[in-house]
Amino acid sequence: AVALARLIQTGSISAREAVTSHLERLDVVNPQLNAVVPPFLHEQALSDADAADRARQAGEPLGLLHGLPITTKINTDQAGLPTDSGVPALKDLIASEDSAQVANLRRAGA
């Protein structure tokens, strides 16, 4: 992760390239693993990557994890996303705010 973050921060690769590579690999392995849900976040991940690339190009201060693709478990609150922990009875539970872990990741640029 450190090496990838360094490549993104120096512009050797773009955040979009890193995210696209991760999403392509996820599309191959996730059907067997069923480890990452929901797939509807692909577009959001690409949009976030584009914003990270624009920030780097504009010379904005970069966090330690700037542009790095990150996933979190479904029991970790992310504002506006389901946090059902895989429990069907909680399928309509939507996080109202980010957990401390997610907030820290976002502050670091992930």
PDB file of C-alpha atoms in Angstrom:
ATOM      1  CA  ALA A   1       0.000   0.000   0.000  1.00  0.00           C
ATOM      2  CA  VAL A   2       2.849   2.377   0.810  1.00  0.00           C
ATOM      3  CA  ALA A   3       4.480   1.826  -2.582  1.00  0.00           C
ATOM      4  CA  LEU A   4       1.183   2.324  -4.416  1.00  0.00           C
ATOM      5  CA  ALA A   5       0.422   5.488  -2.450  1.00  0.00           C
ATOM      6  CA  ARG A   6       3.865   6.835  -3.331  1.00  0.00           C
ATOM      7  CA  LEU A   7       3.280   6.115  -7.051  1.00  0.00           C
ATOM      8  CA  ILE A   8      -0.039   7.975  -6.922  1.00  0.00           C
ATOM      9  CA  GLN A   9       1.404  10.918  -4.977  1.00  0.00           C
ATOM     10  CA  THR A  10       4.268  11.348  -7.442  1.00  0.00           C
ATOM     11  CA  GLY A  11       1.982  11.027 -10.453  1.00  0.00           C
ATOM     12  CA  SER A  12       3.746   7.895 -11.721  1.00  0.00           C
ATOM     13  CA  ILE A  13       0.271   6.411 -11.941  1.00  0.00           C
ATOM     14  CA  SER A  14      -3.087   8.059 -11.462  1.00  0.00           C
ATOM     15  CA  ALA A  15      -5.536   7.245  -8.703  1.00  0.00           C
ATOM     16  CA  ARG A  16      -7.984   6.327 -11.469  1.00  0.00           C
ATOM     17  CA  GLU A  17      -5.521   3.783 -12.862  1.00  0.00           C
ATOM     18  CA  ALA A  18      -5.044   2.264  -9.406  1.00  0.00           C
ATOM     19  CA  VAL A  19      -8.775   2.073  -8.736  1.00  0.00           C
ATOM     20  CA  THR A  20      -9.531   0.698 -12.212  1.00  0.00           C
ATOM     21  CA  SER A  21      -6.926  -2.030 -11.748  1.00  0.00           C
ATOM     22  CA  HIS A  22      -8.377  -2.979  -8.369  1.00  0.00           C
ATOM     23  CA  LEU A  23     -11.947  -2.998  -9.688  1.00  0.00           C
ATOM     24  CA  GLU A  24     -10.970  -5.177 -12.655  1.00  0.00           C
ATOM     25  CA  ARG A  25      -9.327  -7.687 -10.323  1.00  0.00           C
ATOM     26  CA  LEU A  26     -12.316  -7.543  -7.995  1.00  0.00           C
ATOM     27  CA  ASP A  27     -14.631  -8.351 -10.906  1.00  0.00           C
ATOM     28  CA  VAL A  28     -12.584 -11.510 -11.549  1.00  0.00           C
ATOM     29  CA  VAL A  29     -12.227 -12.847  -8.001  1.00  0.00           C
ATOM     30  CA  ASN A  30     -15.274 -11.547  -6.147  1.00  0.00           C
ATOM     31  CA  PRO A  31     -17.838 -13.881  -7.763  1.00  0.00           C
ATOM     32  CA  GLN A  32     -16.047 -16.796  -6.094  1.00  0.00           C
ATOM     33  CA  LEU A  33     -15.186 -15.001  -2.849  1.00  0.00           C
ATOM     34  CA  ASN A  34     -18.310 -12.884  -2.392  1.00  0.00           C
ATOM     35  CA  ALA A  35     -16.142 -10.701  -0.174  1.00  0.00           C
ATOM     36  CA  VAL A  36     -17.007  -7.229  -1.435  1.00  0.00           C
ATOM     37  CA  VAL A  37     -20.525  -5.878  -1.578  1.00  0.00           C
ATOM     38  CA  PRO A  38     -22.106  -3.820  -3.026  1.00  0.00           C
ATOM     39  CA  PRO A  39     -20.739  -3.451  -6.565  1.00  0.00           C
ATOM     40  CA  PHE A  40     -22.741  -0.245  -7.120  1.00  0.00           C
ATOM     41  CA  LEU A  41     -19.872   1.647  -5.508  1.00  0.00           C
ATOM     42  CA  HIS A  42     -17.644   1.201  -8.581  1.00  0.00           C
ATOM     43  CA  GLU A  43     -18.737   4.532 -10.085  1.00  0.00           C
ATOM     44  CA  GLN A  44     -18.277   6.324  -6.764  1.00  0.00           C
ATOM     45  CA  ALA A  45     -14.771   4.857  -6.437  1.00  0.00           C
ATOM     46  CA  LEU A  46     -13.868   6.111  -9.920  1.00  0.00           C
ATOM     47  CA  SER A  47     -15.345   9.539  -9.184  1.00  0.00           C
ATOM     48  CA  ASP A  48     -13.350   9.740  -5.939  1.00  0.00           C
ATOM     49  CA  ALA A  49     -10.209   8.696  -7.832  1.00  0.00           C
ATOM     50  CA  ASP A  50     -10.753  11.458 -10.383  1.00  0.00           C
ATOM     51  CA  ALA A  51     -11.127  13.987  -7.549  1.00  0.00           C
ATOM     52  CA  ALA A  52      -7.896  12.684  -5.994  1.00  0.00           C
ATOM     53  CA  ASP A  53      -6.097  13.096  -9.325  1.00  0.00           C
ATOM     54  CA  ARG A  54      -7.389  16.653  -9.723  1.00  0.00           C
ATOM     55  CA  ALA A  55      -6.243  17.521  -6.196  1.00  0.00           C
ATOM     56  CA  ARG A  56      -2.745  16.189  -6.890  1.00  0.00           C
ATOM     57  CA  GLN A  57      -2.546  18.063 -10.204  1.00  0.00           C
ATOM     58  CA  ALA A  58      -3.662  21.275  -8.471  1.00  0.00           C
ATOM     59  CA  GLY A  59      -0.876  20.945  -5.917  1.00  0.00           C
ATOM     60  CA  GLU A  60      -3.221  20.524  -2.964  1.00  0.00           C
ATOM     61  CA  PRO A  61      -1.806  18.969   0.224  1.00  0.00           C
ATOM     62  CA  LEU A  62      -1.999  15.180  -0.009  1.00  0.00           C
ATOM     63  CA  GLY A  63      -2.801  12.774   2.792  1.00  0.00           C
ATOM     64  CA  LEU A  64      -0.674   9.733   3.488  1.00  0.00           C
ATOM     65  CA  LEU A  65      -3.214   7.470   1.727  1.00  0.00           C
ATOM     66  CA  HIS A  66      -4.111   9.940  -1.031  1.00  0.00           C
ATOM     67  CA  GLY A  67      -5.997   8.203  -3.847  1.00  0.00           C
ATOM     68  CA  LEU A  68      -5.430   4.712  -2.456  1.00  0.00           C
ATOM     69  CA  PRO A  69      -8.257   2.219  -3.128  1.00  0.00           C
ATOM     70  CA  ILE A  70      -9.598   0.956   0.212  1.00  0.00           C
ATOM     71  CA  THR A  71     -12.428  -1.377   1.193  1.00  0.00           C
ATOM     72  CA  THR A  72     -14.064  -1.728   4.585  1.00  0.00           C
ATOM     73  CA  LYS A  73     -16.250  -4.405   6.102  1.00  0.00           C
ATOM     74  CA  ILE A  74     -20.019  -4.026   5.903  1.00  0.00           C
ATOM     75  CA  ASN A  75     -20.179  -3.619   9.692  1.00  0.00           C
ATOM     76  CA  THR A  76     -18.132  -0.404   9.495  1.00  0.00           C
ATOM     77  CA  ASP A  77     -20.348   2.672   9.219  1.00  0.00           C
ATOM     78  CA  GLN A  78     -19.978   4.744   6.061  1.00  0.00           C
ATOM     79  CA  ALA A  79     -22.401   7.649   5.859  1.00  0.00           C
ATOM     80  CA  GLY A  80     -25.295   6.897   3.529  1.00  0.00           C
ATOM     81  CA  LEU A  81     -24.436   3.220   3.020  1.00  0.00           C
ATOM     82  CA  PRO A  82     -25.999   0.034   4.407  1.00  0.00           C
ATOM     83  CA  THR A  83     -24.426  -1.246   7.619  1.00  0.00           C
ATOM     84  CA  ASP A  84     -26.300  -4.501   8.057  1.00  0.00           C
ATOM     85  CA  SER A  85     -23.340  -6.719   9.045  1.00  0.00           C
ATOM     86  CA  GLY A  86     -24.834  -9.375   6.777  1.00  0.00           C
ATOM     87  CA  VAL A  87     -27.925  -9.691   8.979  1.00  0.00           C
ATOM     88  CA  PRO A  88     -31.125  -9.785   6.861  1.00  0.00           C
ATOM     89  CA  ALA A  89     -33.191  -8.173   9.644  1.00  0.00           C
ATOM     90  CA  LEU A  90     -30.892  -5.118   9.456  1.00  0.00           C
ATOM     91  CA  LYS A  91     -31.023  -4.750   5.658  1.00  0.00           C
ATOM     92  CA  ASP A  92     -32.553  -1.275   5.880  1.00  0.00           C
ATOM     93  CA  LEU A  93     -30.005   0.061   8.383  1.00  0.00           C
ATOM     94  CA  ILE A  94     -28.205   3.001   6.750  1.00  0.00           C
ATOM     95  CA  ALA A  95     -25.291   4.675   8.505  1.00  0.00           C
ATOM     96  CA  SER A  96     -25.944   8.328   9.302  1.00  0.00           C
ATOM     97  CA  GLU A  97     -22.244   9.133   9.660  1.00  0.00           C
ATOM     98  CA  ASP A  98     -18.822   7.629   9.117  1.00  0.00           C
ATOM     99  CA  SER A  99     -17.292   5.492  11.843  1.00  0.00           C
ATOM    100  CA  ALA A 100     -14.065   6.786  13.375  1.00  0.00           C
ATOM    101  CA  GLN A 101     -12.082   4.339  11.223  1.00  0.00           C
ATOM    102  CA  VAL A 102     -13.676   5.530   7.985  1.00  0.00           C
ATOM    103  CA  ALA A 103     -13.335   9.183   8.989  1.00  0.00           C
ATOM    104  CA  ASN A 104      -9.622   8.631   9.640  1.00  0.00           C
ATOM    105  CA  LEU A 105      -9.164   6.878   6.284  1.00  0.00           C
ATOM    106  CA  ARG A 106     -10.914   9.743   4.494  1.00  0.00           C
ATOM    107  CA  ARG A 107      -8.793  12.363   6.301  1.00  0.00           C
ATOM    108  CA  ALA A 108      -5.692  10.473   5.169  1.00  0.00           C
ATOM    109  CA  GLY A 109      -6.922  10.673   1.574  1.00  0.00           C
ATOM    110  CA  ALA A 110      -8.172   7.125   1.026  1.00  0.00           C
TER     111      ALA A 110
END
